[in-house]
């Protein structure tokens, strides 16, 4: 691997870690905001889904930032799980984007995180 490829891979990794933490924070904020407002139109499971996505994003970012030497299959599986969790959030929030501010912010953060997950997966393959 030449130095320009190594630097590009490092930049991809750093960008992913940043976006994963941004997504985790957006999901945590949304879960916290939804908790007091839970009613028949906003089931409690939504808050749990927000927390789940936040936990996956945060765990993936911490894993990559603390332990860059993880085995490729384990690392790939974790990043793929993060991408899938973010994609699910984007789909779940799609009906509310544009009409509800927190949903729009969260969906945008999840979409960016998913994009960076996919980029990182490409560099791990």
Rosetta silent file (secondary structure, phi, psi, omega in degrees, C-alpha in Angstrom):
SEQUENCE: XXXXXXXXXXXXXXXXXXXXXXXXXXXXXXXXXXXXXXXXXXXXXXXXXXXXXXXXXXXXXXXXXXXXXXXXXXXXXXXXXXXXXXXXXXXXXXXXXXXXXXXXXXXXXXXXXXXXXXXXXXXXX
SCORE:     score description
SCORE:     0.000 S_00000001
   1 L     0.000  125.864  179.234    0.000    0.000    0.000 S_00000001
   2 L   -79.826  168.824 -174.344    1.519    3.316   -0.987 S_00000001
   3 H   -66.173  -32.030  179.671    1.443    6.324    1.323 S_00000001
   4 H   -69.465  -36.653  176.566   -1.299    8.119   -0.630 S_00000001
   5 H   -67.949  -43.147  178.516   -3.579    5.054   -0.347 S_00000001
   6 H   -61.503  -41.356  179.152   -2.788    4.707    3.365 S_00000001
   7 H   -66.402  -40.632  177.945   -3.570    8.399    3.913 S_00000001
   8 H   -63.101  -42.996  177.674   -6.859    8.103    1.999 S_00000001
   9 H   -63.667  -39.132  178.059   -7.821    5.074    4.104 S_00000001
  10 H   -64.515  -42.702  178.883   -6.894    6.962    7.277 S_00000001
  11 H   -64.674  -39.282  176.655   -9.003    9.946    6.203 S_00000001
  12 H   -61.411  -44.050 -179.988  -11.930    7.632    5.454 S_00000001
  13 H   -63.906  -47.112 -179.605  -11.576    6.097    8.906 S_00000001
  14 H   -62.267  -43.615 -179.819  -11.337    9.461   10.680 S_00000001
  15 H   -63.604  -40.669  177.477  -14.342   10.824    8.782 S_00000001
  16 H   -60.862  -47.486 -178.723  -16.350    7.719    9.645 S_00000001
  17 H   -58.320  -43.820  178.510  -15.517    8.017   13.343 S_00000001
  18 H   -61.076  -48.886 -177.457  -16.611   11.664   13.336 S_00000001
  19 H   -66.307  -35.127  178.920  -19.886   10.926   11.532 S_00000001
  20 H   -64.071  -40.856  177.963  -20.669    7.939   13.752 S_00000001
  21 H   -68.659  -37.421  176.638  -20.416   10.102   16.865 S_00000001
  22 H   -62.001  -44.530  179.415  -22.567   12.833   15.244 S_00000001
  23 H   -63.417  -45.411  179.345  -25.202   10.225   14.384 S_00000001
  24 H   -57.810  -42.637  179.603  -25.088    8.733   17.877 S_00000001
  25 H   -65.304  -41.449  179.693  -25.632   12.171   19.396 S_00000001
  26 H   -63.742  -42.367  179.137  -28.564   12.916   17.070 S_00000001
  27 H   -66.142  -40.498  177.749  -30.220    9.594   17.913 S_00000001
  28 H   -62.985  -43.919  179.016  -29.671   10.141   21.650 S_00000001
  29 H   -61.587  -42.818 -179.282  -31.184   13.648   21.443 S_00000001
  30 H   -65.988  -42.617  178.345  -34.192   12.338   19.556 S_00000001
  31 H   -61.195  -43.283  179.821  -34.711    9.492   22.021 S_00000001
  32 H   -65.135  -38.452 -179.882  -34.518   11.922   24.942 S_00000001
  33 H   -71.406  -33.653 -178.108  -36.967   14.313   23.276 S_00000001
  34 H   -76.359  -29.738 -173.413  -39.395   11.512   22.434 S_00000001
  35 H   -52.469  -51.038 -179.407  -39.402    9.929   25.871 S_00000001
  36 L   -72.296  -17.721 -174.951  -41.716   12.440   27.583 S_00000001
  37 L   -98.718    7.915 -176.727  -43.948   12.682   24.515 S_00000001
  38 L   -63.103  128.300  178.371  -44.606    8.973   24.067 S_00000001
  39 E  -151.036 -165.453 -176.562  -48.233    8.359   23.334 S_00000001
  40 L   -64.310  -26.758 -179.602  -50.391    6.274   21.020 S_00000001
  41 L   -87.684  -12.284 -178.045  -48.985    7.999   17.908 S_00000001
  42 E  -135.760   83.436 -174.081  -45.359    7.635   18.962 S_00000001
  43 L   -62.031  154.594 -179.322  -44.789    4.198   20.446 S_00000001
  44 H   -58.777  -28.820 -179.568  -42.107    3.567   23.017 S_00000001
  45 H   -59.660  -27.964  178.471  -40.338    1.263   20.556 S_00000001
  46 H   -62.115  -44.132  179.058  -39.299    4.353   18.553 S_00000001
  47 H   -62.616  -40.051  177.877  -37.274    5.607   21.472 S_00000001
  48 H   -64.705  -37.708  178.659  -35.673    2.181   21.831 S_00000001
  49 H   -65.680  -40.493  176.841  -34.804    2.159   18.119 S_00000001
  50 H   -60.556  -45.825 -179.102  -33.154    5.581   18.485 S_00000001
  51 H   -65.642  -40.494  178.919  -31.111    4.353   21.442 S_00000001
  52 H   -60.320  -46.853  179.649  -30.158    1.151   19.606 S_00000001
  53 H   -61.868  -44.673  179.394  -28.856    3.109   16.604 S_00000001
  54 H   -59.723  -44.171 -178.920  -26.945    5.472   18.885 S_00000001
  55 H   -65.279  -40.679  179.421  -25.360    2.566   20.756 S_00000001
  56 H   -65.631  -44.918  179.512  -24.318    0.788   17.550 S_00000001
  57 H   -61.907  -46.172 -178.691  -22.805    3.958   16.064 S_00000001
  58 H   -65.254  -43.783  179.529  -20.955    4.799   19.247 S_00000001
  59 H   -62.469  -39.668 -179.932  -19.675    1.242   19.749 S_00000001
  60 H   -66.807  -45.288  179.935  -18.441    1.095   16.150 S_00000001
  61 H   -63.616  -42.448  179.154  -16.657    4.441   16.380 S_00000001
  62 H   -65.763  -40.390  178.748  -15.044    3.524   19.694 S_00000001
  63 H   -59.756  -44.321 -178.416  -13.975    0.148   18.353 S_00000001
  64 H   -73.621  -32.660 -178.288  -12.285    1.764   15.369 S_00000001
  65 H   -80.898  -27.149 -177.540  -10.694    4.581   17.319 S_00000001
  66 H   -97.508  -30.445 -172.022   -9.322    2.425   20.133 S_00000001
  67 L  -132.245   70.565 -177.966   -8.518   -0.838   18.422 S_00000001
  68 L   -66.666   -9.042 -177.444   -7.441   -0.359   14.810 S_00000001
  69 L   -93.902   15.597  179.044   -5.947   -3.860   14.816 S_00000001
  70 L   -60.384  150.715  176.948   -9.251   -5.781   14.925 S_00000001
  71 L   -61.823  141.211 -175.947   -9.524   -8.737   12.584 S_00000001
  72 H   -54.173  -45.282 -179.190  -10.991   -7.725    9.235 S_00000001
  73 H   -62.825  -40.564  179.292  -14.118   -9.954    9.412 S_00000001
  74 H   -65.811  -43.900  179.479  -15.050   -8.677   12.895 S_00000001
  75 H   -64.379  -45.709  179.687  -14.445   -5.067   11.887 S_00000001
  76 H   -59.211  -45.515 -178.880  -16.357   -5.458    8.626 S_00000001
  77 H   -62.100  -40.750 -179.631  -19.339   -6.998   10.443 S_00000001
  78 H   -66.940  -44.658 -179.902  -19.483   -4.157   12.989 S_00000001
  79 H   -66.425  -37.751  177.941  -19.303   -1.420   10.348 S_00000001
  80 H   -65.100  -39.985  176.449  -21.914   -3.226    8.264 S_00000001
  81 H   -61.717  -40.285  178.764  -24.217   -3.436   11.299 S_00000001
  82 H   -63.985  -45.271  178.691  -23.760    0.307   11.804 S_00000001
  83 H   -59.320  -43.866 -179.177  -24.594    1.032    8.145 S_00000001
  84 H   -67.090  -39.213  177.952  -27.724   -1.109    8.363 S_00000001
  85 H   -63.503  -42.307  178.777  -28.890    0.513   11.615 S_00000001
  86 H   -65.327  -42.280  178.723  -28.475    3.959   10.076 S_00000001
  87 H   -61.280  -41.026  177.550  -30.317    2.920    6.901 S_00000001
  88 H   -61.997  -40.918  179.163  -33.211    1.616    9.010 S_00000001
  89 H   -63.893  -44.502  179.767  -33.369    4.931   10.875 S_00000001
  90 H   -59.077  -45.645  178.797  -33.427    6.912    7.621 S_00000001
  91 H   -62.843  -42.966 -178.739  -36.298    4.747    6.318 S_00000001
  92 H   -65.154  -35.159 -176.668  -38.214    5.003    9.591 S_00000001
  93 H   -87.807  -12.972 -174.831  -37.854    8.780    9.700 S_00000001
  94 H   -49.668  -42.979 -179.555  -38.589    9.427    6.006 S_00000001
  95 H   -65.215  -17.623 -175.121  -42.297   10.283    6.523 S_00000001
  96 H  -104.039   -9.983 -178.507  -41.360   12.973    9.057 S_00000001
  97 L   -64.720  132.364 -179.551  -38.434   14.618    7.253 S_00000001
  98 L    95.645  -33.849 -178.851  -39.227   18.212    6.419 S_00000001
  99 L   -99.633  -19.166 -179.323  -42.205   18.477    8.749 S_00000001
 100 L  -131.333  119.324 -173.737  -40.446   17.721   12.006 S_00000001
 101 H   -57.369  -47.170 -176.852  -37.102   19.341   12.810 S_00000001
 102 H   -67.712  -34.110  177.895  -35.613   16.663   15.029 S_00000001
 103 H   -66.606  -39.193  179.503  -36.552   13.922   12.562 S_00000001
 104 H   -65.929  -45.837  178.922  -34.900   15.834    9.731 S_00000001
 105 H   -62.585  -43.948 -179.313  -31.701   16.406   11.707 S_00000001
 106 H   -66.362  -44.542  179.976  -31.565   12.804   12.837 S_00000001
 107 H   -61.501  -40.735  178.348  -32.284   11.419    9.362 S_00000001
 108 H   -64.080  -43.143  179.405  -29.554   13.606    7.860 S_00000001
 109 H   -64.834  -40.970  179.438  -27.027   12.490   10.476 S_00000001
 110 H   -67.458  -39.369  179.177  -27.954    8.833    9.957 S_00000001
 111 H   -64.184  -41.440  177.536  -27.735    9.175    6.163 S_00000001
 112 H   -64.999  -42.433  179.404  -24.254   10.715    6.431 S_00000001
 113 H   -63.648  -43.512  178.400  -23.122    8.018    8.832 S_00000001
 114 H   -60.068  -43.414  179.551  -24.457    5.302    6.544 S_00000001
 115 H   -58.841  -45.756 -179.114  -22.615    6.848    3.579 S_00000001
 116 H   -70.164  -31.574  173.386  -19.346    6.899    5.504 S_00000001
 117 H   -61.678  -46.989 -178.718  -19.938    3.331    6.697 S_00000001
 118 H   -63.295  -39.802  176.071  -20.337    2.216    3.096 S_00000001
 119 H   -60.615  -44.908 -179.521  -17.171    4.110    2.110 S_00000001
 120 H   -65.276  -40.086  177.397  -15.288    2.446    4.942 S_00000001
 121 H   -59.819  -38.869  177.733  -16.647   -0.972    4.001 S_00000001
 122 H   -62.608  -36.247  179.940  -15.309   -0.387    0.488 S_00000001
 123 H   -79.268  -20.158  178.236  -11.846    0.304    1.853 S_00000001
 124 H   -84.494  -23.155 -176.355  -11.994   -2.788    4.108 S_00000001
 125 L   -68.326    0.000    0.000  -12.991   -5.127    1.287 S_00000001
